[in-house]
Tab-separated table of N, CA and C in Angstrom:
chain	number	residue	atom	x	y	z
R	1	MET	N	0.697	-0.708	-0.074
R	1	MET	CA	0.207	0.116	-0.066
R	1	MET	C	0.609	1.133	-0.141
R	2	ASP	N	0.722	1.962	-0.545
R	2	ASP	CA	1.291	3.315	-1.160
R	2	ASP	C	1.061	4.638	-0.042
R	3	LEU	N	2.018	5.889	-0.544
R	3	LEU	CA	0.864	7.093	0.672
R	3	LEU	C	-0.343	7.417	-0.290
R	4	ARG	N	-0.401	7.233	-1.960
R	4	ARG	CA	-1.343	7.764	-2.244
R	4	ARG	C	-2.857	7.158	-1.818
R	5	ASP	N	-2.974	5.448	-1.556
R	5	ASP	CA	-3.626	4.634	-0.717
R	5	ASP	C	-4.302	4.992	0.254
R	6	ILE	N	-3.667	5.372	0.962
R	6	ILE	CA	-3.092	5.626	2.468
R	6	ILE	C	-4.572	7.296	2.507
R	7	GLN	N	-3.507	7.958	1.767
R	7	GLN	CA	-4.075	9.532	1.899
R	7	GLN	C	-5.505	8.978	0.784
R	8	ASN	N	-6.239	8.461	-0.012
R	8	ASN	CA	-7.225	8.625	-0.230
R	8	ASN	C	-8.092	7.368	0.275
R	9	LEU	N	-7.710	6.300	1.612
R	9	LEU	CA	-7.873	6.145	2.424
R	9	LEU	C	-8.834	6.977	3.631
R	10	ILE	N	-8.065	7.758	3.949
R	10	ILE	CA	-8.065	8.823	5.145
R	10	ILE	C	-9.022	9.839	4.423
R	11	ARG	N	-9.062	10.133	3.239
R	11	ARG	CA	-10.453	11.186	2.787
R	11	ARG	C	-11.527	10.250	2.874
R	12	PHE	N	-11.874	8.841	2.175
R	12	PHE	CA	-12.850	8.933	2.535
R	12	PHE	C	-13.663	8.273	3.722
R	13	VAL	N	-12.491	7.572	4.924
R	13	VAL	CA	-13.268	8.047	6.260
R	13	VAL	C	-13.534	9.463	6.657
R	14	ALA	N	-13.149	10.080	6.299
R	14	ALA	CA	-13.458	11.467	7.385
R	14	ALA	C	-14.854	11.821	6.213
R	15	LYS	N	-15.229	11.388	5.072
R	15	LYS	CA	-16.267	11.743	4.240
R	15	LYS	C	-17.164	11.243	4.669
R	16	SER	N	-17.172	9.492	4.861
R	16	SER	CA	-18.128	9.117	5.510
R	16	SER	C	-18.444	9.072	7.024
R	17	GLY	N	-17.867	10.262	7.703
R	17	GLY	CA	-18.693	10.007	8.824
R	17	GLY	C	-18.525	8.932	10.348
R	18	ALA	N	-17.667	7.722	9.516
R	18	ALA	CA	-17.045	6.420	10.454
R	18	ALA	C	-16.422	7.115	11.558
R	19	SER	N	-16.499	7.110	13.456
R	19	SER	CA	-15.247	7.324	14.089
R	19	SER	C	-14.214	6.807	13.874
R	20	GLU	N	-14.585	5.286	13.764
R	20	GLU	CA	-12.663	4.822	13.623
R	20	GLU	C	-12.314	3.603	12.530
R	21	VAL	N	-11.441	2.981	11.998
R	21	VAL	CA	-11.667	2.532	10.946
R	21	VAL	C	-10.267	1.420	11.131
R	22	LYS	N	-10.022	0.071	11.552
R	22	LYS	CA	-8.723	-0.551	11.416
R	22	LYS	C	-8.634	-1.236	9.696
R	23	LEU	N	-7.497	-1.487	9.551
R	23	LEU	CA	-7.558	-2.117	8.306
R	23	LEU	C	-6.119	-2.537	8.738
R	24	GLU	N	-6.313	-4.247	8.750
R	24	GLU	CA	-4.733	-5.077	8.613
R	24	GLU	C	-4.862	-5.679	7.278
R	25	MET	N	-3.482	-5.849	6.911
R	25	MET	CA	-2.889	-6.609	5.951
R	25	MET	C	-1.757	-7.311	6.328
R	26	GLU	N	-0.885	-8.003	5.604
R	26	GLU	CA	0.176	-8.770	5.454
R	26	GLU	C	1.351	-7.986	6.412
R	27	ASP	N	1.275	-6.943	5.825
R	27	ASP	CA	2.240	-6.437	6.006
R	27	ASP	C	2.150	-5.040	7.148
R	28	VAL	N	1.140	-4.162	6.854
R	28	VAL	CA	1.104	-3.400	7.788
R	28	VAL	C	-0.733	-3.024	7.782
R	29	LYS	N	-0.601	-2.015	9.168
R	29	LYS	CA	-1.753	-2.135	10.157
R	29	LYS	C	-2.361	-0.330	10.163
R	30	ILE	N	-3.648	-0.043	9.528
R	30	ILE	CA	-3.849	1.578	9.813
R	30	ILE	C	-4.831	1.253	10.457
R	31	THR	N	-4.804	2.160	11.825
R	31	THR	CA	-6.447	2.903	12.476
R	31	THR	C	-5.920	4.260	12.005
R	32	ILE	N	-7.436	4.123	11.796
R	32	ILE	CA	-7.965	6.233	11.338
R	32	ILE	C	-9.124	6.198	11.989
R	33	LYS	N	-8.766	7.342	13.337
R	33	LYS	CA	-9.436	7.782	14.014
R	33	LYS	C	-10.312	8.879	13.514
R	34	THR	N	-11.764	9.720	13.162
R	34	THR	CA	-11.618	10.934	13.363
R	34	THR	C	-12.577	11.154	14.752
R	35	ASN	N	-12.247	12.886	14.902
R	35	ASN	CA	-13.006	13.498	16.579
R	35	ASN	C	-14.030	13.885	15.551
R	36	PRO	N	-15.121	13.958	15.670
R	36	PRO	CA	-15.653	15.297	15.316
R	36	PRO	C	-15.967	16.048	15.668
R	37	GLU	N	-15.834	16.544	17.530
R	37	GLU	CA	-15.988	17.191	18.655
R	37	GLU	C	-14.730	18.189	18.281
R	38	GLU	N	-13.650	17.739	17.376
R	38	GLU	CA	-12.403	18.557	16.988
R	38	GLU	C	-11.969	18.662	15.712
R	39	GLY	N	-13.954	18.954	15.319
R	39	GLY	CA	-13.785	19.795	13.772
R	39	GLY	C	-13.327	18.463	12.495
R	40	GLY	N	-13.235	17.379	13.351
R	40	GLY	CA	-13.434	15.627	12.101
R	40	GLY	C	-11.827	15.700	11.837
R	41	LYS	N	-10.709	16.186	13.003
R	41	LYS	CA	-9.276	16.240	12.714
R	41	LYS	C	-9.304	14.401	12.883
R	42	GLU	N	-7.914	14.265	11.765
R	42	GLU	CA	-7.882	12.137	11.933
R	42	GLU	C	-6.937	12.256	12.554
R	43	GLN	N	-6.327	11.056	12.870
R	43	GLN	CA	-5.377	10.456	13.636
R	43	GLN	C	-5.381	9.574	13.036
R	44	VAL	N	-4.234	8.901	12.217
R	44	VAL	CA	-3.547	7.935	11.732
R	44	VAL	C	-2.258	7.782	12.227
R	45	PHE	N	-2.562	6.222	12.632
R	45	PHE	CA	-1.603	5.281	12.971
R	45	PHE	C	-1.193	4.009	12.112
R	46	ILE	N	-0.030	4.185	11.564
R	46	ILE	CA	0.850	2.909	10.687
R	46	ILE	C	1.819	2.409	11.520
R	47	GLN	N	1.336	0.540	11.423
R	47	GLN	CA	2.071	-0.084	12.074
R	47	GLN	C	2.944	-0.887	10.701
R	48	GLN	N	3.987	-1.051	11.047
R	48	GLN	CA	4.677	-1.931	10.031
R	48	GLN	C	5.213	-3.319	10.596
R	49	VAL	N	4.039	-4.641	10.087
R	49	VAL	CA	4.307	-5.894	10.937
R	49	VAL	C	5.972	-6.426	10.612
R	50	PRO	N	6.972	-6.988	11.225
R	50	PRO	CA	7.678	-7.630	10.806
R	50	PRO	C	8.011	-8.934	10.025
R	51	ALA	N	8.591	-8.990	8.653
R	51	ALA	CA	8.270	-10.298	7.650
R	51	ALA	C	8.389	-11.778	8.487
R	52	GLY	N	8.933	-11.958	9.656
R	52	GLY	CA	8.829	-13.121	10.592
R	52	GLY	C	7.835	-13.390	11.350
R	53	GLN	N	6.928	-12.203	11.726
R	53	GLN	CA	5.957	-12.777	12.752
R	53	GLN	C	4.145	-13.353	11.759
R	54	PRO	N	3.733	-14.166	12.359
R	54	PRO	CA	2.596	-14.604	11.902
R	54	PRO	C	1.561	-13.549	11.416
R	55	TYR	N	0.844	-13.513	10.064
R	55	TYR	CA	-0.418	-12.747	10.299
R	55	TYR	C	-1.823	-13.427	10.903
R	56	GLN	N	-1.908	-12.757	12.005
R	56	GLN	CA	-2.971	-12.899	12.806
R	56	GLN	C	-4.274	-12.439	12.310
R	57	MET	N	-5.713	-12.764	12.360
R	57	MET	CA	-7.332	-12.027	11.782
R	57	MET	C	-7.491	-11.019	13.026
R	58	PRO	N	-8.003	-10.103	12.934
R	58	PRO	CA	-8.279	-8.811	13.825
R	58	PRO	C	-9.558	-9.474	14.839
R	59	VAL	N	-9.392	-9.623	15.997
R	59	VAL	CA	-10.121	-9.870	17.247
R	59	VAL	C	-11.992	-9.612	16.397
R	60	ALA	N	-11.634	-8.231	16.323
R	60	ALA	CA	-13.115	-7.419	16.148
R	60	ALA	C	-12.803	-6.743	14.759
R	61	PRO	N	-13.926	-7.166	13.945
R	61	PRO	CA	-13.268	-6.453	12.208
R	61	PRO	C	-13.958	-5.377	12.514
R	62	ALA	N	-13.229	-4.438	11.465
R	62	ALA	CA	-13.617	-3.236	11.202
R	62	ALA	C	-15.775	-2.599	11.265
R	63	PRO	N	-16.101	-3.403	10.074
R	63	PRO	CA	-17.586	-3.269	10.272
R	63	PRO	C	-18.242	-3.150	11.560
R	64	ALA	N	-17.453	-3.730	12.611
R	64	ALA	CA	-18.179	-4.108	13.844
R	64	ALA	C	-18.353	-2.545	14.434
R	65	ILE	N	-17.586	-2.313	14.329
R	65	ILE	CA	-17.671	-0.831	15.174
R	65	ILE	C	-18.157	0.527	14.636
R	66	ALA	N	-18.290	0.589	12.930
R	66	ALA	CA	-19.790	1.398	12.795
R	66	ALA	C	-21.000	1.547	13.571
R	67	PRO	N	-21.297	0.195	13.479
R	67	PRO	CA	-22.628	0.248	14.332
R	67	PRO	C	-23.151	0.954	15.560
R	68	THR	N	-22.148	1.022	16.032
R	68	THR	CA	-22.121	0.975	17.947
R	68	THR	C	-22.757	2.771	17.943
R	69	PRO	N	-22.168	3.407	16.766
R	69	PRO	CA	-22.207	4.893	16.783
R	69	PRO	C	-23.706	5.154	16.668
R	70	ALA	N	-24.161	4.362	15.832
R	70	ALA	CA	-25.516	4.290	15.135
R	70	ALA	C	-27.040	3.220	16.281
R	71	ALA	N	-25.768	2.643	16.670
R	71	ALA	CA	-27.017	2.239	17.801
R	71	ALA	C	-27.562	3.319	19.316
R	72	GLU	N	-26.262	4.419	19.213
R	72	GLU	CA	-26.243	4.925	20.788
R	72	GLU	C	-27.423	5.898	20.080
R	73	VAL	N	-27.187	6.302	18.840
R	73	VAL	CA	-28.198	7.438	18.305
R	73	VAL	C	-29.787	6.559	18.724
R	74	GLN	N	-29.956	6.058	18.212
R	74	GLN	CA	-31.355	5.357	18.191
R	74	GLN	C	-32.032	5.944	19.292
R	75	PRO	N	-31.932	5.433	20.308
R	75	PRO	CA	-32.307	5.608	21.463
R	75	PRO	C	-32.678	7.359	21.465
R	76	ALA	N	-32.121	8.131	21.026
R	76	ALA	CA	-32.516	9.909	20.841
R	76	ALA	C	-33.922	9.550	20.394
R	77	GLU	N	-33.226	8.878	18.661
R	77	GLU	CA	-34.857	9.582	17.846
R	77	GLU	C	-35.650	8.590	18.599
R	78	THR	N	-36.138	7.680	18.785
R	78	THR	CA	-37.210	6.968	19.607
R	78	THR	C	-37.881	8.256	20.676
R	79	LYS	N	-36.977	8.952	21.618
R	79	LYS	CA	-37.523	9.696	22.208
R	79	LYS	C	-37.885	11.098	21.818
R	80	ALA	N	-37.794	11.260	20.671
R	80	ALA	CA	-38.051	12.529	19.622
R	80	ALA	C	-39.782	12.176	18.989
R	81	THR	N	-40.262	11.287	18.723
R	81	THR	CA	-41.101	10.725	18.194
R	81	THR	C	-42.062	9.631	18.814
R	82	PRO	N	-43.221	9.539	19.166
R	82	PRO	CA	-43.412	8.440	19.938
R	82	PRO	C	-43.244	6.772	19.022
R	83	ALA	N	-42.956	6.198	19.865
R	83	ALA	CA	-42.581	4.560	19.321
R	83	ALA	C	-44.116	3.535	18.711
R	84	GLU	N	-45.339	4.349	18.914
R	84	GLU	CA	-46.761	3.816	18.256
R	84	GLU	C	-46.973	4.681	16.846
R	85	ASP	N	-46.520	5.703	16.397
R	85	ASP	CA	-46.471	6.613	15.763
R	85	ASP	C	-45.741	5.790	14.430
R	86	ASP	N	-44.371	5.850	14.483
R	86	ASP	CA	-43.751	5.102	13.768
R	86	ASP	C	-43.795	3.497	13.222
R	87	SER	N	-44.063	2.832	14.167
R	87	SER	CA	-44.392	1.640	14.295
R	87	SER	C	-44.944	1.138	12.655
R	88	LYS	N	-45.954	2.156	12.775
R	88	LYS	CA	-46.825	1.146	11.437
R	88	LYS	C	-46.632	1.917	9.964
R	89	TYR	N	-44.825	2.480	9.967
R	89	TYR	CA	-44.534	2.922	9.171
R	89	TYR	C	-43.174	2.077	8.472
R	90	VAL	N	-42.810	1.589	7.313
R	90	VAL	CA	-41.540	0.868	6.803
R	90	VAL	C	-40.551	2.310	6.855
R	91	VAL	N	-39.034	1.233	7.324
R	91	VAL	CA	-38.179	2.564	7.270
R	91	VAL	C	-36.959	1.704	6.179
R	92	VAL	N	-36.841	2.882	5.577
R	92	VAL	CA	-36.018	2.852	4.328
R	92	VAL	C	-34.221	2.932	4.878
R	93	LYS	N	-33.631	1.568	4.700
R	93	LYS	CA	-31.934	2.136	4.957
R	93	LYS	C	-31.337	1.785	4.080
R	94	SER	N	-30.288	2.999	4.732
R	94	SER	CA	-29.001	2.839	3.720
R	94	SER	C	-27.862	1.916	3.421
R	95	PRO	N	-28.239	1.073	2.558
R	95	PRO	CA	-27.918	-0.269	2.247
R	95	PRO	C	-25.825	-0.267	2.083
R	96	MET	N	-25.034	1.289	2.545
R	96	MET	CA	-24.047	1.542	2.383
R	96	MET	C	-23.108	2.629	2.738
R	97	ILE	N	-22.307	2.628	3.026
R	97	ILE	CA	-21.318	3.920	3.481
R	97	ILE	C	-21.280	4.754	2.533
R	98	GLY	N	-21.580	5.812	2.659
R	98	GLY	CA	-21.519	6.636	1.801
R	98	GLY	C	-21.834	8.662	1.618
R	99	THR	N	-21.760	9.449	1.164
R	99	THR	CA	-22.809	10.302	1.159
R	99	THR	C	-24.373	10.964	0.126
R	100	PHE	N	-25.584	10.892	0.799
R	100	PHE	CA	-26.687	10.967	0.934
R	100	PHE	C	-26.871	12.249	0.182
R	101	TYR	N	-27.408	11.829	-1.092
R	101	TYR	CA	-28.126	12.508	-1.773
R	101	TYR	C	-29.710	12.902	-2.586
R	102	ARG	N	-30.448	13.846	-2.440
R	102	ARG	CA	-31.793	13.544	-2.095
R	102	ARG	C	-32.505	14.051	-3.917
R	103	ARG	N	-30.881	14.302	-4.931
R	103	ARG	CA	-31.492	14.517	-6.159
R	103	ARG	C	-30.298	14.147	-7.087
R	104	PRO	N	-30.555	13.707	-8.310
R	104	PRO	CA	-29.263	13.109	-9.242
R	104	PRO	C	-28.567	13.563	-9.782
R	105	GLY	N	-28.604	15.257	-9.868
R	105	GLY	CA	-27.489	16.370	-9.675
R	105	GLY	C	-28.099	17.770	-9.674
R	106	PRO	N	-26.643	18.506	-9.297
R	106	PRO	CA	-27.057	19.612	-8.365
R	106	PRO	C	-28.403	20.376	-9.073
R	107	ASP	N	-28.459	20.661	-10.757
R	107	ASP	CA	-29.989	21.237	-11.152
R	107	ASP	C	-30.982	20.445	-11.315
R	108	LYS	N	-31.178	19.296	-10.859
R	108	LYS	CA	-32.219	18.891	-11.126
R	108	LYS	C	-33.003	18.685	-10.177
R	109	PRO	N	-34.575	18.115	-10.245
R	109	PRO	CA	-35.411	18.309	-9.188
R	109	PRO	C	-35.041	17.130	-7.822
R	110	LEU	N	-35.501	17.191	-6.876
R	110	LEU	CA	-35.553	16.140	-6.356
R	110	LEU	C	-36.409	14.917	-6.579
R	111	LEU	N	-35.853	14.166	-5.682
R	111	LEU	CA	-36.150	12.539	-6.095
R	111	LEU	C	-37.677	12.154	-5.486
R	112	VAL	N	-37.538	12.236	-4.218
R	112	VAL	CA	-38.733	12.246	-3.960
R	112	VAL	C	-39.272	13.282	-2.574
R	113	GLU	N	-39.606	13.846	-1.963
R	113	GLU	CA	-40.434	14.641	-0.998
R	113	GLU	C	-41.422	14.090	0.074
R	114	VAL	N	-41.398	14.732	0.900
R	114	VAL	CA	-42.440	14.459	1.889
R	114	VAL	C	-43.540	14.453	1.006
R	115	GLY	N	-44.665	13.637	1.331
R	115	GLY	CA	-45.990	13.045	0.674
R	115	GLY	C	-45.882	12.308	-0.995
R	116	SER	N	-44.368	12.254	-0.876
R	116	SER	CA	-44.467	11.495	-2.276
R	116	SER	C	-45.119	10.424	-2.393
R	117	SER	N	-45.978	9.813	-3.318
R	117	SER	CA	-46.182	8.348	-3.786
R	117	SER	C	-44.771	7.321	-4.409
R	118	ILE	N	-44.171	6.555	-3.817
R	118	ILE	CA	-43.081	5.524	-4.117
R	118	ILE	C	-43.830	4.353	-4.540
R	119	THR	N	-43.362	4.070	-5.803
R	119	THR	CA	-43.290	2.663	-5.879
R	119	THR	C	-42.300	1.133	-5.852
R	120	LYS	N	-42.065	0.128	-5.447
R	120	LYS	CA	-41.019	-0.824	-5.076
R	120	LYS	C	-40.297	-0.515	-7.053
R	121	GLY	N	-38.641	0.036	-6.455
R	121	GLY	CA	-38.164	-0.301	-7.639
R	121	GLY	C	-37.607	1.176	-7.917
R	122	SER	N	-38.777	1.509	-7.315
R	122	SER	CA	-38.708	3.291	-7.882
R	122	SER	C	-36.937	3.777	-7.180
R	123	VAL	N	-36.055	4.716	-8.231
R	123	VAL	CA	-35.667	5.678	-7.564
R	123	VAL	C	-35.869	6.286	-6.817
R	124	ILE	N	-35.340	6.462	-5.189
R	124	ILE	CA	-35.334	7.252	-4.091
R	124	ILE	C	-34.399	8.208	-3.699
R	125	CYS	N	-33.526	7.716	-3.864
R	125	CYS	CA	-31.670	9.335	-3.780
R	125	CYS	C	-30.697	8.559	-3.734
R	126	ILE	N	-29.642	8.971	-4.099
R	126	ILE	CA	-28.434	8.472	-4.433
R	126	ILE	C	-27.348	8.494	-3.065
R	127	ILE	N	-26.725	7.392	-3.429
R	127	ILE	CA	-25.786	7.551	-2.439
R	127	ILE	C	-24.121	7.000	-2.716
R	128	GLU	N	-23.304	8.776	-2.672
R	128	GLU	CA	-21.746	8.459	-3.399
R	128	GLU	C	-20.822	7.799	-2.718
R	129	ALA	N	-20.535	6.687	-3.529
R	129	ALA	CA	-19.091	5.680	-3.002
R	129	ALA	C	-18.092	5.663	-3.155
R	130	MET	N	-17.043	6.293	-2.637
R	130	MET	CA	-15.836	6.185	-3.861
R	130	MET	C	-15.944	6.806	-5.035
R	131	LYS	N	-16.402	8.145	-5.029
R	131	LYS	CA	-16.995	8.550	-6.847
R	131	LYS	C	-17.448	8.102	-7.399
R	132	LEU	N	-18.581	6.737	-6.663
R	132	LEU	CA	-19.684	5.931	-7.828
R	132	LEU	C	-20.811	6.853	-7.126
R	133	PHE	N	-21.801	7.263	-7.882
R	133	PHE	CA	-23.342	7.440	-7.068
R	133	PHE	C	-24.313	6.204	-7.850
R	134	ASN	N	-24.459	5.295	-5.901
R	134	ASN	CA	-25.019	4.712	-6.860
R	134	ASN	C	-26.889	5.107	-6.593
R	135	GLU	N	-27.924	4.292	-7.526
R	135	GLU	CA	-29.399	4.940	-7.322
R	135	GLU	C	-29.870	3.739	-6.212
R	136	ILE	N	-30.767	4.356	-5.092
R	136	ILE	CA	-31.172	3.432	-4.373
R	136	ILE	C	-32.310	3.072	-4.806
R	137	GLU	N	-32.960	2.290	-5.102
R	137	GLU	CA	-34.432	1.776	-4.940
R	137	GLU	C	-35.188	1.677	-4.102
R	138	SER	N	-36.566	1.883	-4.108
R	138	SER	CA	-37.421	1.667	-2.889
R	138	SER	C	-37.608	-0.341	-2.732
R	139	GLU	N	-37.706	-0.617	-1.656
R	139	GLU	CA	-38.206	-2.358	-1.672
R	139	GLU	C	-39.783	-2.171	-1.265
R	140	VAL	N	-40.774	-0.926	-1.226
R	140	VAL	CA	-41.893	-1.206	-0.928
R	140	VAL	C	-42.283	0.124	-1.460
R	141	THR	N	-43.891	0.100	-2.047
R	141	THR	CA	-44.802	0.704	-2.328
R	141	THR	C	-45.315	1.823	-0.749
R	142	GLY	N	-45.714	2.606	-1.524
R	142	GLY	CA	-45.933	3.562	-0.117
R	142	GLY	C	-45.853	5.074	-0.200
R	143	LYS	N	-46.299	5.824	0.516
R	143	LYS	CA	-46.195	7.345	0.621
R	143	LYS	C	-45.063	7.546	1.245
R	144	VAL	N	-44.305	8.805	1.261
R	144	VAL	CA	-42.956	8.646	1.977
R	144	VAL	C	-43.618	10.067	3.206
R	145	VAL	N	-43.359	9.185	4.305
R	145	VAL	CA	-44.026	10.360	5.574
R	145	VAL	C	-42.266	11.141	6.205
R	146	LYS	N	-41.701	10.973	6.282
R	146	LYS	CA	-40.420	11.122	6.938
R	146	LYS	C	-39.203	11.054	5.951
R	147	ILE	N	-38.092	12.339	5.928
R	147	ILE	CA	-37.078	12.103	4.972
R	147	ILE	C	-36.002	12.469	6.464
R	148	LEU	N	-34.956	10.373	6.864
R	148	LEU	CA	-34.210	11.578	7.818
R	148	LEU	C	-32.779	12.293	8.015
R	149	VAL	N	-32.862	12.236	7.134
R	149	VAL	CA	-31.102	12.802	6.583
R	149	VAL	C	-31.604	13.909	5.447
R	150	ASP	N	-30.529	14.718	6.296
R	150	ASP	CA	-29.856	15.946	5.214
R	150	ASP	C	-29.786	15.712	3.876
R	151	ASP	N	-29.871	16.215	3.234
R	151	ASP	CA	-29.506	16.251	1.627
R	151	ASP	C	-27.796	16.581	1.653
R	152	ALA	N	-26.916	15.668	0.934
R	152	ALA	CA	-25.653	15.998	0.796
R	152	ALA	C	-24.345	15.318	2.481
R	153	SER	N	-25.048	14.397	3.112
R	153	SER	CA	-24.809	14.714	4.025
R	153	SER	C	-24.324	12.454	4.396
R	154	PRO	N	-23.233	12.414	5.190
R	154	PRO	CA	-22.630	11.032	5.231
R	154	PRO	C	-24.125	10.140	5.678
R	155	VAL	N	-23.990	9.240	5.558
R	155	VAL	CA	-24.952	7.976	6.257
R	155	VAL	C	-23.555	6.412	6.500
R	156	GLU	N	-24.250	6.316	7.236
R	156	GLU	CA	-23.494	4.557	7.885
R	156	GLU	C	-24.459	3.771	7.022
R	157	TYR	N	-23.542	2.503	6.889
R	157	TYR	CA	-24.397	1.194	6.551
R	157	TYR	C	-25.554	0.947	7.541
R	158	ASP	N	-27.030	0.714	6.888
R	158	ASP	CA	-27.994	0.331	7.864
R	158	ASP	C	-28.499	1.671	8.381
R	159	GLN	N	-27.959	2.570	8.186
R	159	GLN	CA	-29.167	4.048	9.258
R	159	GLN	C	-30.263	4.659	8.120
R	160	PRO	N	-31.175	4.585	9.231
R	160	PRO	CA	-32.440	4.499	8.447
R	160	PRO	C	-32.240	6.053	7.752
R	161	LEU	N	-33.099	6.045	6.335
R	161	LEU	CA	-33.119	7.076	5.633
R	161	LEU	C	-34.779	7.794	5.117
R	162	PHE	N	-35.623	7.181	5.224
R	162	PHE	CA	-36.732	7.264	5.015
R	162	PHE	C	-37.534	6.695	6.127
R	163	LEU	N	-38.884	7.067	6.285
R	163	LEU	CA	-40.317	6.726	6.824
R	163	LEU	C	-41.220	6.533	5.437
R	164	VAL	N	-41.666	5.474	5.101
R	164	VAL	CA	-42.712	5.119	3.997
R	164	VAL	C	-43.942	4.677	4.841
R	165	ASP	N	-45.032	4.995	4.773
R	165	ASP	CA	-46.090	4.423	4.985
R	165	ASP	C	-46.744	3.674	3.842
R	166	PRO	N	-46.685	2.519	4.073
R	166	PRO	CA	-47.277	1.222	3.222
R	166	PRO	C	-48.643	0.984	2.562
R	167	SER	N	-49.392	1.736	3.353
R	167	SER	CA	-51.044	1.567	2.970
R	167	SER	C	-51.608	3.052	1.834
């Protein structure tokens, strides 16, 4: 892994909103930590593994770190709106880490708004991941009740994006 790859990885982690990412390969261990309280400043630790040591799998894989902050945020969201009201809605979640966009381009109209009727398979948002713009399709037919993420915001895997009334 060369310096350019490491710099690209740091930029991607900073944009994704993840608080910590660990990457272990045969000869290099990289840990990237971001601190949102300090303006998103990154700390990078790179460790060279001697050739004589056997490679070991990490005890806790990197994806296990990402759901922890989301799990802490959800109780706050539950307190903000009563659980009985949201239970009848279907939650559309992010299938990947990236940047959430509500429109296909800067000069294009919004894909969906609160009150929009959507059908299964219709494009409801765009998520940019590593310079690729992925169209996210609805898995349910219904009416958009609430949009839970601001436009051009970083999202994590399995983060709630929309509430849809399936009736």
